[in-house]
Amino acid sequence: MRTSGFSLKLAAAALLLAGATASACAADLLETVKARGAIKVALEGTYPPFNYKDQKSGELAGFDVDVAKLLAAKLGVKTEFVTSEWASILAGLQAGKYDVIVSQVTVNPKREQAFDFSVPYEYSMPQLVVRKDEKAQYATLADLKGKRVGVGQGSVYEQQAKAVPGIEVRSYPAAPENLRDLAVGRVDAALNDSLMTAYLLKTSDLPIKAGAKVGKVEKVAAAFKKGNPQFKAALDKALAEAAADGSLKAISVKWFGVDVSKAP
């Protein structure tokens, strides 16, 4: 059966109208959060000093936790935390299990294709960790060809190490396991965030030391599903206000001794 040009135009117009109606009905995440009175924040919960369970109180603590609470306060809502293994945390966001991830999510082009991000709330760099008795000088990742490098499973550091031909990459669910294997010689170096490295070296009694900083300055931001411009604007405004009133700097100094919310 043939269809007239007019009928085709009418059908096309109807489809456009239906799409516009559906878009209008889809509430921006900001409306959902405001109506609920709480923002659901995902974090790993096993990654001190960024997010972890305090052994004394049993409550979640850390830099990311304080940032999330600050954002919630600026939005005028409560904070509901959801813990997730890092390897599945982005999939959980895509599935709608929570509203936003505030858990050391580094912004990169691949992730930006799938998710939206707030303005950065932290800047850091990748850094190597080696054994205290290590004599070799690893100035770049390329220097580790033929060596075993421990990284966090699903992390940007895993991607960086895998991008260098010749490196044997070993992935771990958490940093402590990674560093224990480094200490006993199961891996030759570990790759992690420079801020995390400083904390681990300060708190660990393992025979390890800081290695070279490798790669570019990285931006850490809050991640959420695409299609929520009002929510993004609200988060960006909250972070701008926190930067202006000094509250974001205060959180940085509390955990790291320096202001990590500004690019070096």
PDB file of C-alpha atoms in Angstrom:
ATOM      1  CA  MET A   1       0.000   0.000   0.000  1.00  0.00           C
ATOM      2  CA  ARG A   2       1.339   3.422  -0.866  1.00  0.00           C
ATOM      3  CA  THR A   3       1.071   6.309   1.554  1.00  0.00           C
ATOM      4  CA  SER A   4       0.481   9.866   0.463  1.00  0.00           C
ATOM      5  CA  GLY A   5       3.072  12.568   1.145  1.00  0.00           C
ATOM      6  CA  PHE A   6       0.603  14.350   3.396  1.00  0.00           C
ATOM      7  CA  SER A   7       0.092  11.211   5.497  1.00  0.00           C
ATOM      8  CA  LEU A   8       3.813  10.735   5.848  1.00  0.00           C
ATOM      9  CA  LYS A   9       4.231  14.340   7.012  1.00  0.00           C
ATOM     10  CA  LEU A  10       1.379  13.912   9.471  1.00  0.00           C
ATOM     11  CA  ALA A  11       2.911  10.735  10.868  1.00  0.00           C
ATOM     12  CA  ALA A  12       6.290  12.408  11.207  1.00  0.00           C
ATOM     13  CA  ALA A  13       4.735  15.345  13.032  1.00  0.00           C
ATOM     14  CA  ALA A  14       2.960  12.966  15.400  1.00  0.00           C
ATOM     15  CA  LEU A  15       6.223  11.199  16.201  1.00  0.00           C
ATOM     16  CA  LEU A  16       7.960  14.513  16.911  1.00  0.00           C
ATOM     17  CA  LEU A  17       5.125  15.580  19.183  1.00  0.00           C
ATOM     18  CA  ALA A  18       5.229  12.270  21.050  1.00  0.00           C
ATOM     19  CA  GLY A  19       8.973  12.618  21.547  1.00  0.00           C
ATOM     20  CA  ALA A  20       8.630  16.175  22.814  1.00  0.00           C
ATOM     21  CA  THR A  21       5.883  15.110  25.216  1.00  0.00           C
ATOM     22  CA  ALA A  22       7.994  12.246  26.556  1.00  0.00           C
ATOM     23  CA  SER A  23      10.949  14.595  27.079  1.00  0.00           C
ATOM     24  CA  ALA A  24       8.763  17.087  28.889  1.00  0.00           C
ATOM     25  CA  CYS A  25       7.414  14.354  31.168  1.00  0.00           C
ATOM     26  CA  ALA A  26      10.873  13.057  32.081  1.00  0.00           C
ATOM     27  CA  ALA A  27      11.728  14.888  35.267  1.00  0.00           C
ATOM     28  CA  ASP A  28      15.190  16.336  35.655  1.00  0.00           C
ATOM     29  CA  LEU A  29      17.164  14.559  38.374  1.00  0.00           C
ATOM     30  CA  LEU A  30      17.150  17.760  40.428  1.00  0.00           C
ATOM     31  CA  GLU A  31      13.344  17.600  40.673  1.00  0.00           C
ATOM     32  CA  THR A  32      13.519  13.949  41.750  1.00  0.00           C
ATOM     33  CA  VAL A  33      16.117  14.662  44.422  1.00  0.00           C
ATOM     34  CA  LYS A  34      14.228  17.691  45.742  1.00  0.00           C
ATOM     35  CA  ALA A  35      10.940  15.762  45.871  1.00  0.00           C
ATOM     36  CA  ARG A  36      12.609  12.865  47.706  1.00  0.00           C
ATOM     37  CA  GLY A  37      14.379  15.204  50.098  1.00  0.00           C
ATOM     38  CA  ALA A  38      17.584  13.218  49.760  1.00  0.00           C
ATOM     39  CA  ILE A  39      20.319  12.574  47.219  1.00  0.00           C
ATOM     40  CA  LYS A  40      21.505   8.987  46.750  1.00  0.00           C
ATOM     41  CA  VAL A  41      25.298   9.041  46.568  1.00  0.00           C
ATOM     42  CA  ALA A  42      27.355   6.028  45.559  1.00  0.00           C
ATOM     43  CA  LEU A  43      30.908   5.483  46.755  1.00  0.00           C
ATOM     44  CA  GLU A  44      33.234   2.571  47.202  1.00  0.00           C
ATOM     45  CA  GLY A  45      33.510   2.775  50.993  1.00  0.00           C
ATOM     46  CA  THR A  46      36.852   0.935  51.121  1.00  0.00           C
ATOM     47  CA  TYR A  47      39.188   3.625  49.803  1.00  0.00           C
ATOM     48  CA  PRO A  48      40.682   5.724  52.627  1.00  0.00           C
ATOM     49  CA  PRO A  49      41.192   8.634  52.948  1.00  0.00           C
ATOM     50  CA  PHE A  50      38.600   9.324  50.241  1.00  0.00           C
ATOM     51  CA  ASN A  51      35.739   7.108  51.428  1.00  0.00           C
ATOM     52  CA  TYR A  52      35.800   4.353  54.038  1.00  0.00           C
ATOM     53  CA  LYS A  53      34.084   3.089  57.172  1.00  0.00           C
ATOM     54  CA  ASP A  54      35.416   4.571  60.383  1.00  0.00           C
ATOM     55  CA  GLN A  55      36.355   1.684  62.678  1.00  0.00           C
ATOM     56  CA  LYS A  56      35.243   3.486  65.827  1.00  0.00           C
ATOM     57  CA  SER A  57      31.900   4.887  64.704  1.00  0.00           C
ATOM     58  CA  GLY A  58      31.061   2.457  61.917  1.00  0.00           C
ATOM     59  CA  GLU A  59      30.029   5.468  59.823  1.00  0.00           C
ATOM     60  CA  LEU A  60      31.312   6.377  56.397  1.00  0.00           C
ATOM     61  CA  ALA A  61      34.077   8.974  56.472  1.00  0.00           C
ATOM     62  CA  GLY A  62      36.607  10.554  54.142  1.00  0.00           C
ATOM     63  CA  PHE A  63      37.173  13.362  51.700  1.00  0.00           C
ATOM     64  CA  ASP A  64      34.487  12.227  49.219  1.00  0.00           C
ATOM     65  CA  VAL A  65      32.006  11.735  52.044  1.00  0.00           C
ATOM     66  CA  ASP A  66      32.533  15.302  53.250  1.00  0.00           C
ATOM     67  CA  VAL A  67      32.222  16.641  49.690  1.00  0.00           C
ATOM     68  CA  ALA A  68      28.978  14.732  49.169  1.00  0.00           C
ATOM     69  CA  LYS A  69      27.533  16.038  52.441  1.00  0.00           C
ATOM     70  CA  LEU A  70      28.563  19.561  51.465  1.00  0.00           C
ATOM     71  CA  LEU A  71      26.800  19.246  48.097  1.00  0.00           C
ATOM     72  CA  ALA A  72      23.658  17.871  49.743  1.00  0.00           C
ATOM     73  CA  ALA A  73      23.612  20.747  52.212  1.00  0.00           C
ATOM     74  CA  LYS A  74      23.945  23.262  49.374  1.00  0.00           C
ATOM     75  CA  LEU A  75      21.024  21.555  47.575  1.00  0.00           C
ATOM     76  CA  GLY A  76      18.963  21.569  50.770  1.00  0.00           C
ATOM     77  CA  VAL A  77      18.548  17.779  50.968  1.00  0.00           C
ATOM     78  CA  LYS A  78      19.822  14.869  53.050  1.00  0.00           C
ATOM     79  CA  THR A  79      22.497  12.406  51.968  1.00  0.00           C
ATOM     80  CA  GLU A  80      21.797   8.699  51.440  1.00  0.00           C
ATOM     81  CA  PHE A  81      24.996   6.745  50.833  1.00  0.00           C
ATOM     82  CA  VAL A  82      25.140   3.541  48.815  1.00  0.00           C
ATOM     83  CA  THR A  83      28.364   1.505  48.787  1.00  0.00           C
ATOM     84  CA  SER A  84      29.453  -0.405  45.702  1.00  0.00           C
ATOM     85  CA  GLU A  85      32.513  -2.264  44.501  1.00  0.00           C
ATOM     86  CA  TRP A  86      34.467  -0.032  42.164  1.00  0.00           C
ATOM     87  CA  ALA A  87      34.274  -2.488  39.248  1.00  0.00           C
ATOM     88  CA  SER A  88      30.469  -2.168  39.108  1.00  0.00           C
ATOM     89  CA  ILE A  89      29.880   1.364  40.377  1.00  0.00           C
ATOM     90  CA  LEU A  90      29.437   2.990  36.937  1.00  0.00           C
ATOM     91  CA  ALA A  91      27.110   0.206  35.790  1.00  0.00           C
ATOM     92  CA  GLY A  92      25.010   0.820  38.893  1.00  0.00           C
ATOM     93  CA  LEU A  93      24.716   4.496  37.996  1.00  0.00           C
ATOM     94  CA  GLN A  94      23.589   3.622  34.477  1.00  0.00           C
ATOM     95  CA  ALA A  95      20.998   1.251  35.963  1.00  0.00           C
ATOM     96  CA  GLY A  96      19.602   4.039  38.159  1.00  0.00           C
ATOM     97  CA  LYS A  97      20.549   2.512  41.520  1.00  0.00           C
ATOM     98  CA  TYR A  98      21.670   5.940  42.760  1.00  0.00           C
ATOM     99  CA  ASP A  99      21.669   9.562  41.631  1.00  0.00           C
ATOM    100  CA  VAL A 100      25.347  10.421  41.578  1.00  0.00           C
ATOM    101  CA  ILE A 101      28.793   8.963  42.238  1.00  0.00           C
ATOM    102  CA  VAL A 102      31.156  10.938  44.466  1.00  0.00           C
ATOM    103  CA  SER A 103      33.978   8.417  44.681  1.00  0.00           C
ATOM    104  CA  GLN A 104      37.161   9.464  42.901  1.00  0.00           C
ATOM    105  CA  VAL A 105      35.695   9.221  39.403  1.00  0.00           C
ATOM    106  CA  THR A 106      38.306  10.625  37.037  1.00  0.00           C
ATOM    107  CA  VAL A 107      36.910  12.528  34.066  1.00  0.00           C
ATOM    108  CA  ASN A 108      38.017  11.133  30.699  1.00  0.00           C
ATOM    109  CA  PRO A 109      36.591  11.202  27.145  1.00  0.00           C
ATOM    110  CA  LYS A 110      35.263   7.629  27.279  1.00  0.00           C
ATOM    111  CA  ARG A 111      33.328   8.273  30.482  1.00  0.00           C
ATOM    112  CA  GLU A 112      32.058  11.597  29.172  1.00  0.00           C
ATOM    113  CA  GLN A 113      30.404   9.723  26.318  1.00  0.00           C
ATOM    114  CA  ALA A 114      28.317   7.748  28.794  1.00  0.00           C
ATOM    115  CA  PHE A 115      27.838  10.158  31.714  1.00  0.00           C
ATOM    116  CA  ASP A 116      27.719  13.831  32.645  1.00  0.00           C
ATOM    117  CA  PHE A 117      30.015  15.360  35.250  1.00  0.00           C
ATOM    118  CA  SER A 118      30.033  18.297  37.606  1.00  0.00           C
ATOM    119  CA  VAL A 119      32.911  20.734  37.524  1.00  0.00           C
ATOM    120  CA  PRO A 120      35.958  19.086  39.172  1.00  0.00           C
ATOM    121  CA  TYR A 121      36.229  19.108  42.960  1.00  0.00           C
ATOM    122  CA  GLU A 122      39.732  17.583  43.059  1.00  0.00           C
ATOM    123  CA  TYR A 123      42.924  17.483  40.991  1.00  0.00           C
ATOM    124  CA  SER A 124      45.647  14.843  41.270  1.00  0.00           C
ATOM    125  CA  MET A 125      48.213  12.850  39.268  1.00  0.00           C
ATOM    126  CA  PRO A 126      49.053   9.172  38.770  1.00  0.00           C
ATOM    127  CA  GLN A 127      52.023   8.045  40.859  1.00  0.00           C
ATOM    128  CA  LEU A 128      54.100   4.892  41.141  1.00  0.00           C
ATOM    129  CA  VAL A 129      54.788   3.069  44.401  1.00  0.00           C
ATOM    130  CA  VAL A 130      57.828   0.787  44.683  1.00  0.00           C
ATOM    131  CA  ARG A 131      59.597  -1.251  47.348  1.00  0.00           C
ATOM    132  CA  LYS A 132      61.982   0.603  49.646  1.00  0.00           C
ATOM    133  CA  ASP A 133      64.928  -1.450  48.430  1.00  0.00           C
ATOM    134  CA  GLU A 134      64.127  -0.892  44.731  1.00  0.00           C
ATOM    135  CA  LYS A 135      67.248   0.156  42.858  1.00  0.00           C
ATOM    136  CA  ALA A 136      65.708   0.600  39.404  1.00  0.00           C
ATOM    137  CA  GLN A 137      64.618   4.097  38.403  1.00  0.00           C
ATOM    138  CA  TYR A 138      61.134   4.060  36.860  1.00  0.00           C
ATOM    139  CA  ALA A 139      60.578   7.584  35.569  1.00  0.00           C
ATOM    140  CA  THR A 140      57.756   6.704  33.164  1.00  0.00           C
ATOM    141  CA  LEU A 141      55.343   3.842  32.602  1.00  0.00           C
ATOM    142  CA  ALA A 142      57.386   2.863  29.550  1.00  0.00           C
ATOM    143  CA  ASP A 143      60.278   2.070  31.920  1.00  0.00           C
ATOM    144  CA  LEU A 144      58.137  -0.745  33.358  1.00  0.00           C
ATOM    145  CA  LYS A 145      58.006  -2.815  30.175  1.00  0.00           C
ATOM    146  CA  GLY A 146      58.604  -6.434  31.113  1.00  0.00           C
ATOM    147  CA  LYS A 147      57.577  -5.698  34.709  1.00  0.00           C
ATOM    148  CA  ARG A 148      54.461  -6.501  36.762  1.00  0.00           C
ATOM    149  CA  VAL A 149      52.353  -3.503  37.783  1.00  0.00           C
ATOM    150  CA  GLY A 150      49.536  -3.647  40.339  1.00  0.00           C
ATOM    151  CA  VAL A 151      46.469  -1.457  39.755  1.00  0.00           C
ATOM    152  CA  GLY A 152      42.906  -1.044  40.996  1.00  0.00           C
ATOM    153  CA  GLN A 153      40.394  -3.186  39.135  1.00  0.00           C
ATOM    154  CA  GLY A 154      38.339  -1.050  36.742  1.00  0.00           C
ATOM    155  CA  SER A 155      40.349   2.081  37.536  1.00  0.00           C
ATOM    156  CA  VAL A 156      41.788   4.642  35.148  1.00  0.00           C
ATOM    157  CA  TYR A 157      45.220   3.459  36.300  1.00  0.00           C
ATOM    158  CA  GLU A 158      44.415  -0.013  35.019  1.00  0.00           C
ATOM    159  CA  GLN A 159      43.631   1.523  31.623  1.00  0.00           C
ATOM    160  CA  GLN A 160      46.846   3.547  31.636  1.00  0.00           C
ATOM    161  CA  ALA A 161      49.017   0.556  32.473  1.00  0.00           C
ATOM    162  CA  LYS A 162      47.302  -1.651  29.886  1.00  0.00           C
ATOM    163  CA  ALA A 163      47.917   1.003  27.240  1.00  0.00           C
ATOM    164  CA  VAL A 164      51.686   0.438  27.513  1.00  0.00           C
ATOM    165  CA  PRO A 165      52.816  -2.653  25.547  1.00  0.00           C
ATOM    166  CA  GLY A 166      54.957  -5.050  27.537  1.00  0.00           C
ATOM    167  CA  ILE A 167      53.599  -4.292  31.014  1.00  0.00           C
ATOM    168  CA  GLU A 168      52.062  -7.247  32.847  1.00  0.00           C
ATOM    169  CA  VAL A 169      49.042  -5.681  34.543  1.00  0.00           C
ATOM    170  CA  ARG A 170      47.649  -7.256  37.696  1.00  0.00           C
ATOM    171  CA  SER A 171      44.320  -5.888  38.923  1.00  0.00           C
ATOM    172  CA  TYR A 172      43.161  -5.783  42.543  1.00  0.00           C
ATOM    173  CA  PRO A 173      39.794  -4.944  44.152  1.00  0.00           C
ATOM    174  CA  ALA A 174      41.429  -2.674  46.754  1.00  0.00           C
ATOM    175  CA  ALA A 175      44.707  -0.796  47.287  1.00  0.00           C
ATOM    176  CA  PRO A 176      45.826  -2.632  50.479  1.00  0.00           C
ATOM    177  CA  GLU A 177      45.941  -5.975  48.626  1.00  0.00           C
ATOM    178  CA  ASN A 178      47.869  -4.341  45.802  1.00  0.00           C
ATOM    179  CA  LEU A 179      50.492  -2.934  48.170  1.00  0.00           C
ATOM    180  CA  ARG A 180      50.862  -6.140  50.150  1.00  0.00           C
ATOM    181  CA  ASP A 181      51.720  -7.967  46.932  1.00  0.00           C
ATOM    182  CA  LEU A 182      54.174  -5.195  46.085  1.00  0.00           C
ATOM    183  CA  ALA A 183      55.869  -5.524  49.467  1.00  0.00           C
ATOM    184  CA  VAL A 184      56.427  -9.278  49.053  1.00  0.00           C
ATOM    185  CA  GLY A 185      57.533  -9.012  45.425  1.00  0.00           C
ATOM    186  CA  ARG A 186      54.527 -10.357  43.560  1.00  0.00           C
ATOM    187  CA  VAL A 187      54.458  -7.116  41.555  1.00  0.00           C
ATOM    188  CA  ASP A 188      57.315  -4.746  40.757  1.00  0.00           C
ATOM    189  CA  ALA A 189      55.400  -1.483  41.160  1.00  0.00           C
ATOM    190  CA  ALA A 190      51.925  -0.174  41.911  1.00  0.00           C
ATOM    191  CA  LEU A 191      50.149   2.683  40.151  1.00  0.00           C
ATOM    192  CA  ASN A 192      47.697   4.853  42.017  1.00  0.00           C
ATOM    193  CA  ASP A 193      46.529   8.387  42.672  1.00  0.00           C
ATOM    194  CA  SER A 194      49.214  10.724  44.088  1.00  0.00           C
ATOM    195  CA  LEU A 195      46.987  11.800  46.985  1.00  0.00           C
ATOM    196  CA  MET A 196      46.123   8.217  47.794  1.00  0.00           C
ATOM    197  CA  THR A 197      49.796   7.298  47.584  1.00  0.00           C
ATOM    198  CA  ALA A 198      50.753   9.993  50.098  1.00  0.00           C
ATOM    199  CA  TYR A 199      48.098   8.735  52.516  1.00  0.00           C
ATOM    200  CA  LEU A 200      49.074   5.076  52.129  1.00  0.00           C
ATOM    201  CA  LEU A 201      52.740   5.766  52.702  1.00  0.00           C
ATOM    202  CA  LYS A 202      51.875   7.815  55.780  1.00  0.00           C
ATOM    203  CA  THR A 203      49.687   5.130  57.340  1.00  0.00           C
ATOM    204  CA  SER A 204      51.302   1.885  56.154  1.00  0.00           C
ATOM    205  CA  ASP A 205      54.172   0.029  57.828  1.00  0.00           C
ATOM    206  CA  LEU A 206      54.956  -1.888  54.630  1.00  0.00           C
ATOM    207  CA  PRO A 207      58.476  -1.539  53.147  1.00  0.00           C
ATOM    208  CA  ILE A 208      57.357   0.675  50.259  1.00  0.00           C
ATOM    209  CA  LYS A 209      58.109   4.201  49.040  1.00  0.00           C
ATOM    210  CA  ALA A 210      56.808   6.796  46.596  1.00  0.00           C
ATOM    211  CA  GLY A 211      57.949   6.532  43.005  1.00  0.00           C
ATOM    212  CA  ALA A 212      57.729   8.965  40.117  1.00  0.00           C
ATOM    213  CA  LYS A 213      54.598  10.864  39.195  1.00  0.00           C
ATOM    214  CA  VAL A 214      53.650   9.723  35.717  1.00  0.00           C
ATOM    215  CA  GLY A 215      51.107  11.145  33.306  1.00  0.00           C
ATOM    216  CA  LYS A 216      48.942  14.225  33.315  1.00  0.00           C
ATOM    217  CA  VAL A 217      47.011  16.104  35.966  1.00  0.00           C
ATOM    218  CA  GLU A 218      43.630  14.417  36.383  1.00  0.00           C
ATOM    219  CA  LYS A 219      40.259  15.900  37.244  1.00  0.00           C
ATOM    220  CA  VAL A 220      37.901  14.216  39.700  1.00  0.00           C
ATOM    221  CA  ALA A 221      34.206  15.120  39.586  1.00  0.00           C
ATOM    222  CA  ALA A 222      30.731  13.912  40.507  1.00  0.00           C
ATOM    223  CA  ALA A 223      29.249  11.616  37.827  1.00  0.00           C
ATOM    224  CA  PHE A 224      25.557  11.257  36.958  1.00  0.00           C
ATOM    225  CA  LYS A 225      23.319  10.156  34.081  1.00  0.00           C
ATOM    226  CA  LYS A 226      23.052  12.328  30.994  1.00  0.00           C
ATOM    227  CA  GLY A 227      19.993  14.427  30.295  1.00  0.00           C
ATOM    228  CA  ASN A 228      19.821  16.294  33.613  1.00  0.00           C
ATOM    229  CA  PRO A 229      20.919  19.880  32.880  1.00  0.00           C
ATOM    230  CA  GLN A 230      19.220  21.357  35.953  1.00  0.00           C
ATOM    231  CA  PHE A 231      20.955  18.864  38.227  1.00  0.00           C
ATOM    232  CA  LYS A 232      24.326  19.632  36.650  1.00  0.00           C
ATOM    233  CA  ALA A 233      23.758  23.371  37.009  1.00  0.00           C
ATOM    234  CA  ALA A 234      22.824  22.905  40.673  1.00  0.00           C
ATOM    235  CA  LEU A 235      25.931  20.826  41.428  1.00  0.00           C
ATOM    236  CA  ASP A 236      28.200  23.270  39.609  1.00  0.00           C
ATOM    237  CA  LYS A 237      26.656  26.178  41.501  1.00  0.00           C
ATOM    238  CA  ALA A 238      27.075  24.368  44.818  1.00  0.00           C
ATOM    239  CA  LEU A 239      30.753  23.668  44.112  1.00  0.00           C
ATOM    240  CA  ALA A 240      31.336  27.270  43.000  1.00  0.00           C
ATOM    241  CA  GLU A 241      29.776  28.536  46.225  1.00  0.00           C
ATOM    242  CA  ALA A 242      31.851  26.065  48.271  1.00  0.00           C
ATOM    243  CA  ALA A 243      35.010  27.288  46.549  1.00  0.00           C
ATOM    244  CA  ALA A 244      34.072  30.925  47.163  1.00  0.00           C
ATOM    245  CA  ASP A 245      33.166  30.528  50.844  1.00  0.00           C
ATOM    246  CA  GLY A 246      36.226  28.383  51.610  1.00  0.00           C
ATOM    247  CA  SER A 247      34.324  25.271  52.700  1.00  0.00           C
ATOM    248  CA  LEU A 248      35.740  23.110  49.890  1.00  0.00           C
ATOM    249  CA  LYS A 249      39.286  24.218  50.725  1.00  0.00           C
ATOM    250  CA  ALA A 250      38.662  23.422  54.393  1.00  0.00           C
ATOM    251  CA  ILE A 251      37.710  19.844  53.527  1.00  0.00           C
ATOM    252  CA  SER A 252      40.834  19.496  51.376  1.00  0.00           C
ATOM    253  CA  VAL A 253      43.126  20.778  54.124  1.00  0.00           C
ATOM    254  CA  LYS A 254      41.428  18.520  56.668  1.00  0.00           C
ATOM    255  CA  TRP A 255      42.293  15.383  54.705  1.00  0.00           C
ATOM    256  CA  PHE A 256      45.454  16.290  52.782  1.00  0.00           C
ATOM    257  CA  GLY A 257      46.968  19.376  54.372  1.00  0.00           C
ATOM    258  CA  VAL A 258      46.719  21.277  51.087  1.00  0.00           C
ATOM    259  CA  ASP A 259      43.973  22.590  48.823  1.00  0.00           C
ATOM    260  CA  VAL A 260      43.425  19.868  46.193  1.00  0.00           C
ATOM    261  CA  SER A 261      40.330  21.556  44.767  1.00  0.00           C
ATOM    262  CA  LYS A 262      42.407  23.824  42.525  1.00  0.00           C
ATOM    263  CA  ALA A 263      44.416  22.732  39.501  1.00  0.00           C
ATOM    264  CA  PRO A 264      48.202  22.772  40.121  1.00  0.00           C
TER     265      PRO A 264
END
